[in-house]
Tab-separated table of C-alpha atoms and ligand atoms in Angstrom:
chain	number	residue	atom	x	y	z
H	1	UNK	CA	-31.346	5.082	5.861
H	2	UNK	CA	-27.524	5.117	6.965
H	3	UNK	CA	-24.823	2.787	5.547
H	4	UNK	CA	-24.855	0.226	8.473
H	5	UNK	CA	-26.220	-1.160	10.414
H	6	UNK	CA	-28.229	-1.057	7.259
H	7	UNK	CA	-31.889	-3.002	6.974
H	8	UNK	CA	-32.474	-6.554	8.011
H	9	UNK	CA	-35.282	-8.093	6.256
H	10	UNK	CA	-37.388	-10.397	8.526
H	11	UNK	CA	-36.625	-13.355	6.686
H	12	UNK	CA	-33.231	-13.236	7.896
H	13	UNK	CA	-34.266	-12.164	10.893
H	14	UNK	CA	-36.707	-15.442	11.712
H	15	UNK	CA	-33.720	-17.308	10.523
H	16	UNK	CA	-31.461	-16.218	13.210
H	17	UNK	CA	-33.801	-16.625	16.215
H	18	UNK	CA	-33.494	-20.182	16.555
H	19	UNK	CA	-31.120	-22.189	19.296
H	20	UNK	CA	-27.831	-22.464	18.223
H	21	UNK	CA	-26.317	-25.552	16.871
H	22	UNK	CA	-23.124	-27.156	17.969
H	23	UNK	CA	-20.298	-25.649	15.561
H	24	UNK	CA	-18.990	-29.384	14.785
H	25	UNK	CA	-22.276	-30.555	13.890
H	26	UNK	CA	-23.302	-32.051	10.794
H	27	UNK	CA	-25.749	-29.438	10.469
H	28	UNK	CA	-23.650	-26.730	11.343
H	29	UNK	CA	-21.193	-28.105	8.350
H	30	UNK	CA	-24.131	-28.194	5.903
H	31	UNK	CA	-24.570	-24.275	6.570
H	32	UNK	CA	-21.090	-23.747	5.925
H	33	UNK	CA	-20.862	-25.653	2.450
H	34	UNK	CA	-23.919	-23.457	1.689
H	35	UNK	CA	-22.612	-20.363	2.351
H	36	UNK	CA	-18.874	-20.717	1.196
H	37	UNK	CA	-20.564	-21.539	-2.622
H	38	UNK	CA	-22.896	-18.361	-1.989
H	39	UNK	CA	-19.782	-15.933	-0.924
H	40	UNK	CA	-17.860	-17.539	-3.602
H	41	UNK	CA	-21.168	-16.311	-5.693
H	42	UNK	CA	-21.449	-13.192	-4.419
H	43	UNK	CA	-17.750	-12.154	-4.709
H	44	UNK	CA	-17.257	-13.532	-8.771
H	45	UNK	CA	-14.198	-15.691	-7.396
H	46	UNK	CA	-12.840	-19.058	-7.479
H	47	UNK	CA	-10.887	-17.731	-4.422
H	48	UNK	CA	-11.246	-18.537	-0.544
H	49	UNK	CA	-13.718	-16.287	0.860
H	50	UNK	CA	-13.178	-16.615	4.929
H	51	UNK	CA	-15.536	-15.834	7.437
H	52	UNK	CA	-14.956	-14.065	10.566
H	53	UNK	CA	-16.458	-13.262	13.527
H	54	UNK	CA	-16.048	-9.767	13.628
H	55	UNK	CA	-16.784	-6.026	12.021
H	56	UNK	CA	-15.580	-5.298	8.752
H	57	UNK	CA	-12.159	-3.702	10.416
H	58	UNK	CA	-11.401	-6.967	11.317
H	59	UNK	CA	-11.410	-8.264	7.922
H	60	UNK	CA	-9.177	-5.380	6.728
H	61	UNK	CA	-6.851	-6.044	9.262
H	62	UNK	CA	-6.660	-9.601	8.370
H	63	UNK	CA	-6.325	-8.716	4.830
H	64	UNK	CA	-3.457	-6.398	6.071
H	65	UNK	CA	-1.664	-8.899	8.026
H	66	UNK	CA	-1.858	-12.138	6.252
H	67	UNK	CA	-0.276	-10.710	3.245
H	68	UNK	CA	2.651	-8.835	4.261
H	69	UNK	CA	5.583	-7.986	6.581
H	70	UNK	CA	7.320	-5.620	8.737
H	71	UNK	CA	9.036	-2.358	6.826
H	72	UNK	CA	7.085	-3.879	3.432
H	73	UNK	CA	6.443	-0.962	1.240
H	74	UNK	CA	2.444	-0.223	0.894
H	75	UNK	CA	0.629	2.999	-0.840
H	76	UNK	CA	-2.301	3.944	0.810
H	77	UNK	CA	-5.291	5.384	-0.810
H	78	UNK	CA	-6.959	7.907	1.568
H	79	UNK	CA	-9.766	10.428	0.552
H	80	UNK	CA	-11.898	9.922	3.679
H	81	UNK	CA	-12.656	8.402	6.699
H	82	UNK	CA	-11.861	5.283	5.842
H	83	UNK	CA	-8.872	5.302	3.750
H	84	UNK	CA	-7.340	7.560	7.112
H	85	UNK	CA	-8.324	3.950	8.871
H	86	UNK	CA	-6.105	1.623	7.027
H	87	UNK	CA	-3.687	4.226	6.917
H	88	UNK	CA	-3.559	3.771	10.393
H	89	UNK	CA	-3.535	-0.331	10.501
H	90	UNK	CA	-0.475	0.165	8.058
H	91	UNK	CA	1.113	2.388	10.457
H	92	UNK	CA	-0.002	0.163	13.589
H	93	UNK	CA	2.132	-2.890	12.052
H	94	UNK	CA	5.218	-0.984	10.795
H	95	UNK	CA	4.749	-0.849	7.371
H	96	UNK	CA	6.194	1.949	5.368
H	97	UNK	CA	3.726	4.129	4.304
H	98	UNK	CA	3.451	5.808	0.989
H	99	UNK	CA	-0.331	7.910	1.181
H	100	UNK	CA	-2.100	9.069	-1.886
H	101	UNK	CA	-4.681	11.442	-1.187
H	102	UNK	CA	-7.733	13.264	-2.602
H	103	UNK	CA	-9.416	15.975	-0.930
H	104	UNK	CA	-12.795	14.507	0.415
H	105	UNK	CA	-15.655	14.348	-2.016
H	106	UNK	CA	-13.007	13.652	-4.457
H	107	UNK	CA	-12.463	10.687	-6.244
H	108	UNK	CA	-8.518	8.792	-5.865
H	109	UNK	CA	-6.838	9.830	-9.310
H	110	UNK	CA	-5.978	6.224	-11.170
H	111	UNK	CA	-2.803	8.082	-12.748
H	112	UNK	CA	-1.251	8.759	-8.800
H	113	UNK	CA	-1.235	5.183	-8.504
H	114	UNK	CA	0.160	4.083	-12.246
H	115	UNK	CA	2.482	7.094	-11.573
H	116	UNK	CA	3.750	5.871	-8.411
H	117	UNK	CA	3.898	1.939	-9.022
H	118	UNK	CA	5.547	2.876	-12.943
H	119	UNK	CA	8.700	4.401	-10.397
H	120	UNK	CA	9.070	1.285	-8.417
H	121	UNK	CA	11.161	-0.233	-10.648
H	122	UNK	CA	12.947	-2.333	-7.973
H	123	UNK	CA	9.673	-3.606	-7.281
H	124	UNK	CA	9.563	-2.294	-3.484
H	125	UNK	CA	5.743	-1.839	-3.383
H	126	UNK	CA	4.028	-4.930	-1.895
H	127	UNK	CA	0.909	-3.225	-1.981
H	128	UNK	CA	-1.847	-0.851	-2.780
H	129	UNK	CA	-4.555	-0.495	-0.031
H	130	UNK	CA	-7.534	1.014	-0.861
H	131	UNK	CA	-11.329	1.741	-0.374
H	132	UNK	CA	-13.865	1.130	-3.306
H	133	UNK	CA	-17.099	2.818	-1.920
H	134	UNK	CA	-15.761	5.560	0.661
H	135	UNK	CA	-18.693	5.489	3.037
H	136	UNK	CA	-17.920	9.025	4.707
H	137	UNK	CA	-17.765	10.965	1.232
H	138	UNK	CA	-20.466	9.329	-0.612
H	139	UNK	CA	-17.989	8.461	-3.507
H	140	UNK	CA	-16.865	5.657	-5.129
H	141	UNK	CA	-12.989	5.146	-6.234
H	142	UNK	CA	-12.564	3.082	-9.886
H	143	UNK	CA	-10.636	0.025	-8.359
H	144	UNK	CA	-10.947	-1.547	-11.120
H	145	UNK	CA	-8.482	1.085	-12.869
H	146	UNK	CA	-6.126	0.992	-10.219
H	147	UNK	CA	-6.410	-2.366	-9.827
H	148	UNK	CA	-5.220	-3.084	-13.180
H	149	UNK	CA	-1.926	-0.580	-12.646
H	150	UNK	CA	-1.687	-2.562	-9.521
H	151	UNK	CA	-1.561	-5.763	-11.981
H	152	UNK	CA	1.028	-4.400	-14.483
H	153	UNK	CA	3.371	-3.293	-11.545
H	154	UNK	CA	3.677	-7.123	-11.624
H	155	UNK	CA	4.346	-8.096	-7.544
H	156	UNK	CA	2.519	-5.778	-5.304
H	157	UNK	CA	-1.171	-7.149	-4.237
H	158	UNK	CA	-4.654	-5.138	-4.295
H	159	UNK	CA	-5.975	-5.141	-0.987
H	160	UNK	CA	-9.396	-3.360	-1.171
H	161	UNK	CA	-12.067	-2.372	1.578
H	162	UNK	CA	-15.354	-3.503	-0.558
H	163	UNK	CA	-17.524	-2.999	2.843
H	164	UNK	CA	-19.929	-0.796	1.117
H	165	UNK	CA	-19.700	-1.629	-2.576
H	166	UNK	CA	-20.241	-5.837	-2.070
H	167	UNK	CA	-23.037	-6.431	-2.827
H	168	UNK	CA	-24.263	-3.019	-4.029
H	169	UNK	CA	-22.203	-2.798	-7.350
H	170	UNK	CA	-19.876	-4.683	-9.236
H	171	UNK	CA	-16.896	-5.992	-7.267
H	172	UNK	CA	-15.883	-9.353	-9.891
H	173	UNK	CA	-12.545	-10.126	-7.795
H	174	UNK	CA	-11.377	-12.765	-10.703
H	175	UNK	CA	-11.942	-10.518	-13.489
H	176	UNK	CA	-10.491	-7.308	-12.097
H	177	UNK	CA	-7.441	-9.234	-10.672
H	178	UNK	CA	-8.335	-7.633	-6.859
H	179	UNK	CA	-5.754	-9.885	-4.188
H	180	UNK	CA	-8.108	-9.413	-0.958
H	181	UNK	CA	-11.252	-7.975	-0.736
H	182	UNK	CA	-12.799	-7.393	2.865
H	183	UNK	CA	-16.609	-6.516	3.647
H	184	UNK	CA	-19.085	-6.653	6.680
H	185	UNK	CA	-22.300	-8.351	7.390
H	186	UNK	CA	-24.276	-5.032	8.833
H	187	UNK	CA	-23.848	-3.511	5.090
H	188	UNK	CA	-24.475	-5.012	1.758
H	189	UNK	CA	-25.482	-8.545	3.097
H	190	UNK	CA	-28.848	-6.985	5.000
H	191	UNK	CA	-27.714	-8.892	8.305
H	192	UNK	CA	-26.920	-7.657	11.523
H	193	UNK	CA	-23.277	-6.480	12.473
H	194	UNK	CA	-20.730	-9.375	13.644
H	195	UNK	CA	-19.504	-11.301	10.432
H	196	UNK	CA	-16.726	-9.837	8.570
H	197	UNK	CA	-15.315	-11.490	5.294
H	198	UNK	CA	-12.223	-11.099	3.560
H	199	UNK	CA	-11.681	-13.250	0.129
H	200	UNK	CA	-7.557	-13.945	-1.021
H	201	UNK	CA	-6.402	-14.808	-4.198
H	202	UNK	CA	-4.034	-17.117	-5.011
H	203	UNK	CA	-1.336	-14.255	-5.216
H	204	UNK	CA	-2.512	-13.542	-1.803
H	205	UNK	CA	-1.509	-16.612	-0.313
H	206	UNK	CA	1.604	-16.606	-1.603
H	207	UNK	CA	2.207	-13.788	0.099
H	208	UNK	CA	0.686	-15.223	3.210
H	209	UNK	CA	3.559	-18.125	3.119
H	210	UNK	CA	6.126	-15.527	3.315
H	211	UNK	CA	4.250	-12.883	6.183
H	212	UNK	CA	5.691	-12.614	8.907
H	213	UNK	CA	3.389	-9.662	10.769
H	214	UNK	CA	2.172	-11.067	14.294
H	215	UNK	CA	-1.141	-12.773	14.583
H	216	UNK	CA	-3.314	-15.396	16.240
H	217	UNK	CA	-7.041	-14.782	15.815
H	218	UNK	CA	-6.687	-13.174	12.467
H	219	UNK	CA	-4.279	-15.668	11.025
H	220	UNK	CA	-6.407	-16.675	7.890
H	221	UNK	CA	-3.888	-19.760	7.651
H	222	UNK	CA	-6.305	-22.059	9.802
H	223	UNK	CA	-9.693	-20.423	8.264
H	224	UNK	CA	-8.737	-22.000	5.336
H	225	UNK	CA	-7.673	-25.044	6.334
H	226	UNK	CA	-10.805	-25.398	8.392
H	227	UNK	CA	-13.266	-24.022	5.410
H	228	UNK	CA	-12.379	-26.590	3.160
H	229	UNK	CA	-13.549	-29.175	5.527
H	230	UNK	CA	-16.715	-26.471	6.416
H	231	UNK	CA	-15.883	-25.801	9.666
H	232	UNK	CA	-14.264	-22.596	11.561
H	233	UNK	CA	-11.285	-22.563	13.925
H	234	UNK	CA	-13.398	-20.981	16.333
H	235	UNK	CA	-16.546	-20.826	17.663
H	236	UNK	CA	-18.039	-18.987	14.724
H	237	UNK	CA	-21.292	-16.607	15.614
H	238	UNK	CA	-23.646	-19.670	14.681
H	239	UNK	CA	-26.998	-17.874	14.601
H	240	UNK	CA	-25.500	-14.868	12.188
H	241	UNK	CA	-24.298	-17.809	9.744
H	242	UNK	CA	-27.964	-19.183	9.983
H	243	UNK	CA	-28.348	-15.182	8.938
H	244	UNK	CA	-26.016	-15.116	6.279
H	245	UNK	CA	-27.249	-18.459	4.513
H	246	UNK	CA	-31.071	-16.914	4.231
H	247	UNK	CA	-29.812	-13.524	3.125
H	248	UNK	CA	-27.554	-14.744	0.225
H	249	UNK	CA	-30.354	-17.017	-0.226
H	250	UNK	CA	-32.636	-13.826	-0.942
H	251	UNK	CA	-29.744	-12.172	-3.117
H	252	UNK	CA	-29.297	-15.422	-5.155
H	253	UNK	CA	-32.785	-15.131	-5.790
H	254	UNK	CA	-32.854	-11.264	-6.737
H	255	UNK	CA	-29.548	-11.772	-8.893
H	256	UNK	CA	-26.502	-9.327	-8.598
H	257	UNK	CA	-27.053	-7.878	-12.344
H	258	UNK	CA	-30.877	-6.638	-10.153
H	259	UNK	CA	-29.047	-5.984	-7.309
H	260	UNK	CA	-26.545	-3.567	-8.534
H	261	UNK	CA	-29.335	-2.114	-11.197
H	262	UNK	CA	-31.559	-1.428	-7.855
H	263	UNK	CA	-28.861	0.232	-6.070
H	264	UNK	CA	-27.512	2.085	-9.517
H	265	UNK	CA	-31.216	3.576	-9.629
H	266	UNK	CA	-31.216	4.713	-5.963
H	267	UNK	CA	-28.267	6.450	-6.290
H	268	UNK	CA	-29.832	8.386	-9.410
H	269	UNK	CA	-33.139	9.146	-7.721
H	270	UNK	CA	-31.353	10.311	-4.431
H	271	UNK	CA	-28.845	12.353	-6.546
H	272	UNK	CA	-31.726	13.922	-8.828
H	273	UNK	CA	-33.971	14.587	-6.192
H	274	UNK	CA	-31.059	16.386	-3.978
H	275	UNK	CA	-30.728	18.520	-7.287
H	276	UNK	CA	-34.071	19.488	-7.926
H	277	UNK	CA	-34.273	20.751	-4.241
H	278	UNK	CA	-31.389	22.958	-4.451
H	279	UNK	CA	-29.237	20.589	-2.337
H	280	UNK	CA	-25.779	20.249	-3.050
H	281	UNK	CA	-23.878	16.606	-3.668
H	282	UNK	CA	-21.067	16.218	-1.670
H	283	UNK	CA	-19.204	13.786	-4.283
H	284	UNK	CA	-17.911	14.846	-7.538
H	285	UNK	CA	-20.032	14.760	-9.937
H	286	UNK	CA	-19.917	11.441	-11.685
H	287	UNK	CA	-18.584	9.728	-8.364
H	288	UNK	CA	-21.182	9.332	-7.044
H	289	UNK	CA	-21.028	5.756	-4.543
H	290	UNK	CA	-24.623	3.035	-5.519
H	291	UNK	CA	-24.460	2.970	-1.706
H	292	UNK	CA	-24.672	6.616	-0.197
H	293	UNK	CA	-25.554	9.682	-1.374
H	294	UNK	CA	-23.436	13.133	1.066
H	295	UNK	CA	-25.419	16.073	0.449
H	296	UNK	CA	-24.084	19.417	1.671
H	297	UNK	CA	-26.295	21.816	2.209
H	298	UNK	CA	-25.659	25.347	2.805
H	299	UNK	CA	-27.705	28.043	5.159
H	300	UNK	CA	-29.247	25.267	7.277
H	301	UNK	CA	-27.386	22.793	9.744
H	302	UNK	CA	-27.504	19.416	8.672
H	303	UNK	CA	-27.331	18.375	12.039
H	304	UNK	CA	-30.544	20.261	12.726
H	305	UNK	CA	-32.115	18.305	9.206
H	306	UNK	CA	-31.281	15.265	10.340
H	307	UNK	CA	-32.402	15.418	13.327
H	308	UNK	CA	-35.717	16.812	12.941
H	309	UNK	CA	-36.411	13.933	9.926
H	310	UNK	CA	-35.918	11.220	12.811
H	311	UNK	CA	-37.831	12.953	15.062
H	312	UNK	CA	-40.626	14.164	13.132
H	313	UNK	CA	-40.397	10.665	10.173
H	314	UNK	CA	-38.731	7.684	12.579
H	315	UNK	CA	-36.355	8.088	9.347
H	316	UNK	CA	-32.216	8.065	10.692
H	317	UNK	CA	-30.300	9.455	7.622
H	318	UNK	CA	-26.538	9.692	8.880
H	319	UNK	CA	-24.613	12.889	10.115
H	320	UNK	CA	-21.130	14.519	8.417
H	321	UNK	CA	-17.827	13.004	9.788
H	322	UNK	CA	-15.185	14.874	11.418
H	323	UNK	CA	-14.646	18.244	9.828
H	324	UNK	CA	-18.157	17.428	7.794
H	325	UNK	CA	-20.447	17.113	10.700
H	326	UNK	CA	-23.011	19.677	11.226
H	327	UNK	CA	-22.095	20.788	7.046
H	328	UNK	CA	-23.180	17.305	5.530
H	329	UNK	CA	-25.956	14.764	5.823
H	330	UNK	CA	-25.741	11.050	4.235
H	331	UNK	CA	-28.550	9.300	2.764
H	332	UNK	CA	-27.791	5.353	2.725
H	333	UNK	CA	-29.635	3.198	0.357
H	334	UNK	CA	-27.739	0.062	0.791
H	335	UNK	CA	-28.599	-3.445	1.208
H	336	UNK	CA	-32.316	-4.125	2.066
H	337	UNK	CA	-33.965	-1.035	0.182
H	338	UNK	CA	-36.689	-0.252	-1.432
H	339	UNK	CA	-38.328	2.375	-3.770
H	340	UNK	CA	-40.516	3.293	-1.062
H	341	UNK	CA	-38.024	3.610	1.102
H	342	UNK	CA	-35.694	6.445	-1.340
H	343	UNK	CA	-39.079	7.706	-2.161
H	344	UNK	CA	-40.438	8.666	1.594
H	345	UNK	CA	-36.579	9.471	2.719
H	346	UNK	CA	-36.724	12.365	0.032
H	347	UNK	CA	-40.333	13.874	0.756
H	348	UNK	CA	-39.211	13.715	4.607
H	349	UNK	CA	-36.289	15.814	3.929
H	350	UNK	CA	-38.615	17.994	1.971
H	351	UNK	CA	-41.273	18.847	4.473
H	352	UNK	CA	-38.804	19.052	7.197
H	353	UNK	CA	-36.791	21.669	4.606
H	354	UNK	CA	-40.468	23.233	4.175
H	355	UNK	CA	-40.787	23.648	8.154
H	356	UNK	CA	-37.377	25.237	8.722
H	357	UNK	CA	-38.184	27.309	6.187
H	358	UNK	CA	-35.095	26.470	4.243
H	359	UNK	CA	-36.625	24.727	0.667
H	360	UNK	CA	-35.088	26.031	-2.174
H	361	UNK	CA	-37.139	25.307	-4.739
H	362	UNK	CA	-41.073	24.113	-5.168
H	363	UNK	CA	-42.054	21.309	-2.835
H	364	UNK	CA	-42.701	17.796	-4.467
H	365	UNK	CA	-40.050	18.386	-6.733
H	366	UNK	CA	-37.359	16.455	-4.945
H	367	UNK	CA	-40.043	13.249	-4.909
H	368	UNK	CA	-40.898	14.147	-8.518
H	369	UNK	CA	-37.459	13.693	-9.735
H	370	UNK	CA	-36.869	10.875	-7.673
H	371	UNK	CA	-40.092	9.137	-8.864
H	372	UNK	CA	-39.531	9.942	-12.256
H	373	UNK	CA	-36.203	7.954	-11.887
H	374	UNK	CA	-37.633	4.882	-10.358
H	375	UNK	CA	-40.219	4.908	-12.570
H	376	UNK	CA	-37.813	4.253	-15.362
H	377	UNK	CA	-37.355	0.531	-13.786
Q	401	LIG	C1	-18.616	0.310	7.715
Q	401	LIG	C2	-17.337	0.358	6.971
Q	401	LIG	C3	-16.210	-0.373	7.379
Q	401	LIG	C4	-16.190	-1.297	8.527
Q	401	LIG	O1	-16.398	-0.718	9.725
Q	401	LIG	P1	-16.691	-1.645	10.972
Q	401	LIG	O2	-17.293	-0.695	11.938
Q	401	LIG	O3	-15.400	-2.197	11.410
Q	401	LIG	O4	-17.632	-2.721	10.512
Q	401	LIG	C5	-15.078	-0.316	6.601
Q	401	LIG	N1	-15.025	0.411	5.492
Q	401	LIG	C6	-16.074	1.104	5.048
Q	401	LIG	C7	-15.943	1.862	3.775
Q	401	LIG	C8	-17.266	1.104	5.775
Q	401	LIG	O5	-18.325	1.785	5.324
């Protein structure tokens, strides 16, 4: 129960231990057609969605790099762990950095960024980076929102880490105008670690013409000229694409309205359950990310919870980052997850509460709320 490497179901699993193909093959080309249609699926878009082998920083970077050029003018959204990260790339390549923050556990404020992009009136901004589902907080930032301020700035691009909302909740990248959108196979996708994706718009490759950051491996130029004759420019990670094809196979067959309704649900029953045992949530109320639930609790070490649910349960629930760790555990409940799974994650946490002597309230009422939630489905 962390937020990647998340679940791998053992369909996908079978799938990938087979002998790999040649990457030129006719076979290997039919797995690519397959796949680009499903991502194109998966994502709402029209766009190019590229594959590469590689973690979903590698996709950001990409996203980063393809798109714009030394000195360019970027804001930064950064209210955890991961919006520090790109903060970083930004800084790594020279760009000049404007941040906007929230305190952790707090949501970006959509008015920051209309504020900020309204001033550029010489249109300086070439960008907004941002993360949708901020894995180390638990909460989710409304892209769509900012996106649209991004849109009515007129020139700078939306370039959006969607690593743990893909697949989890909405992300339509046509309809809410987002320029790249990057995401990793060990989260939403229920596969291993080693693919990383990044989709660009049309807007996005015009900005690619005119890039002129340094790059070789990353350069999405040949991806795309090589994906629309469904092939790589590499040596692509063969058996994880025979991984990727069943697994978008299985969420083709679930749907995403199901999908996102399945995650939406284990949010509530984490979140309710939490509640009921006197827990605190770490996100604002209302922020809450489909994908992971932060709980802080107070007079106990969450260090000590978690690590007596894996070692009494086999159940890994991940720890606080940074400043958090030791004051906040994370429940993940993305990709392949179950009822069950929420369901016996919560009465762990209970009778391990119940043996430190630390429950708050009666016992079975965290998995009552919860089950009353899922039972709604
Ligand atoms: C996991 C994750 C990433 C990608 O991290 P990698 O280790 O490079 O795969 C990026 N952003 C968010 C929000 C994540 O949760």
């Amino acid at each position: 129960m962390i937020p990647g490497p998340t679940p791998v179901p053992e369909t996908v699993l079978k799938a990938m231990g087979r002998h790999p193909i040649g990457h030129r093959s006719g076979e290997f080309q039919a797995v690519v057609e397959r796949t680009t249609a499903q991502l194109r699926w998966l994502h709402q878009t029209n766009s190019d969605v590229l594959v590469i082998t590689g973690s979903g920083t590698a996709a950001m970077e990409a996203g980063i790099i393809n798109t714009l050029s030394r000195g360019d003018r970027v804001i930064c959204g950064d209210n955890g762990k991961f919006g520090e990260r790109w903060v970083k790339v930004a800084h790594a390549y020279g760009l000049e950095v404007t941040v906007i923050k929230a305190e952790w556990g707090k949501p970006l404020d959509p008015d920051a960024f209309r504020n900020a992009l309204e001033a550029d009136t010489d249109k300086q901004i070439r960008a907004v980076i941002l993360t949708h589902s901020e894995t180390s907080t638990g909460v989710i930032n409304d892209l769509e929102t900012i996106s649209r301020h991004v849109k009515a700035h007129g020139t700078a691009l939306t370039i959006a880490d969607c690593v743990t909302s893909l697949g989890a909740t909405n992300v339509p990248m046509d309809t809410w105008n987002l320029d790249v959108v990057a995401s990793g196979s060990q989260k939403g996708y229920m596969m291993p670690p080693g693919l990383s994706f990044v989709a660009m718009s049309e807007r996005a490759w015009n900005a690619y013409e005119r890039s002129d950051l340094p790059k070789f491996y990353l350069d999405l130029g040949p991806y795309r000229k090589t994906a629309a004759k469904n092939s790589n420019p590499f040596t692509p990670a063969v058996n994880l694409y025979f991984a990727l094809d069943a697994a978008l196979e299985m969420m083709q067959e679930e749907g995403l309205e199901a999908i996102f309704a399945r995650h939406a649900r284990h949010r509530d029953a984490a979140q309710s359950a939490m509640k009921a045992i006197g827990l605190a949530l770490f996100a604002a109320e209302g922020h809450g990310s489909p994908a992971i639930t932060a709980v802080a609790p107070t007079g106990i070490d969450a260090e000590l919870l978690r690590k007596t649910v894996k070692d009494r349960f086999d159940i890994l629930l991940a720890g606080g980052q940074d400043h958090l760790k030791g004051k906040v555990f994370r429940v993940g409940h993305l990709g392949f997850v179950c009822d069950r799974d929420v369901l016996t994650a919560v009465a762990a946490i209970e009778a391990v509460l119940i043996s430190l002597d630390a429950h708050n309230g009666r016992m079975g009422a965290g998995v009552s709320a919860a089950s009353s939630i899922l039972s709604k489905s």
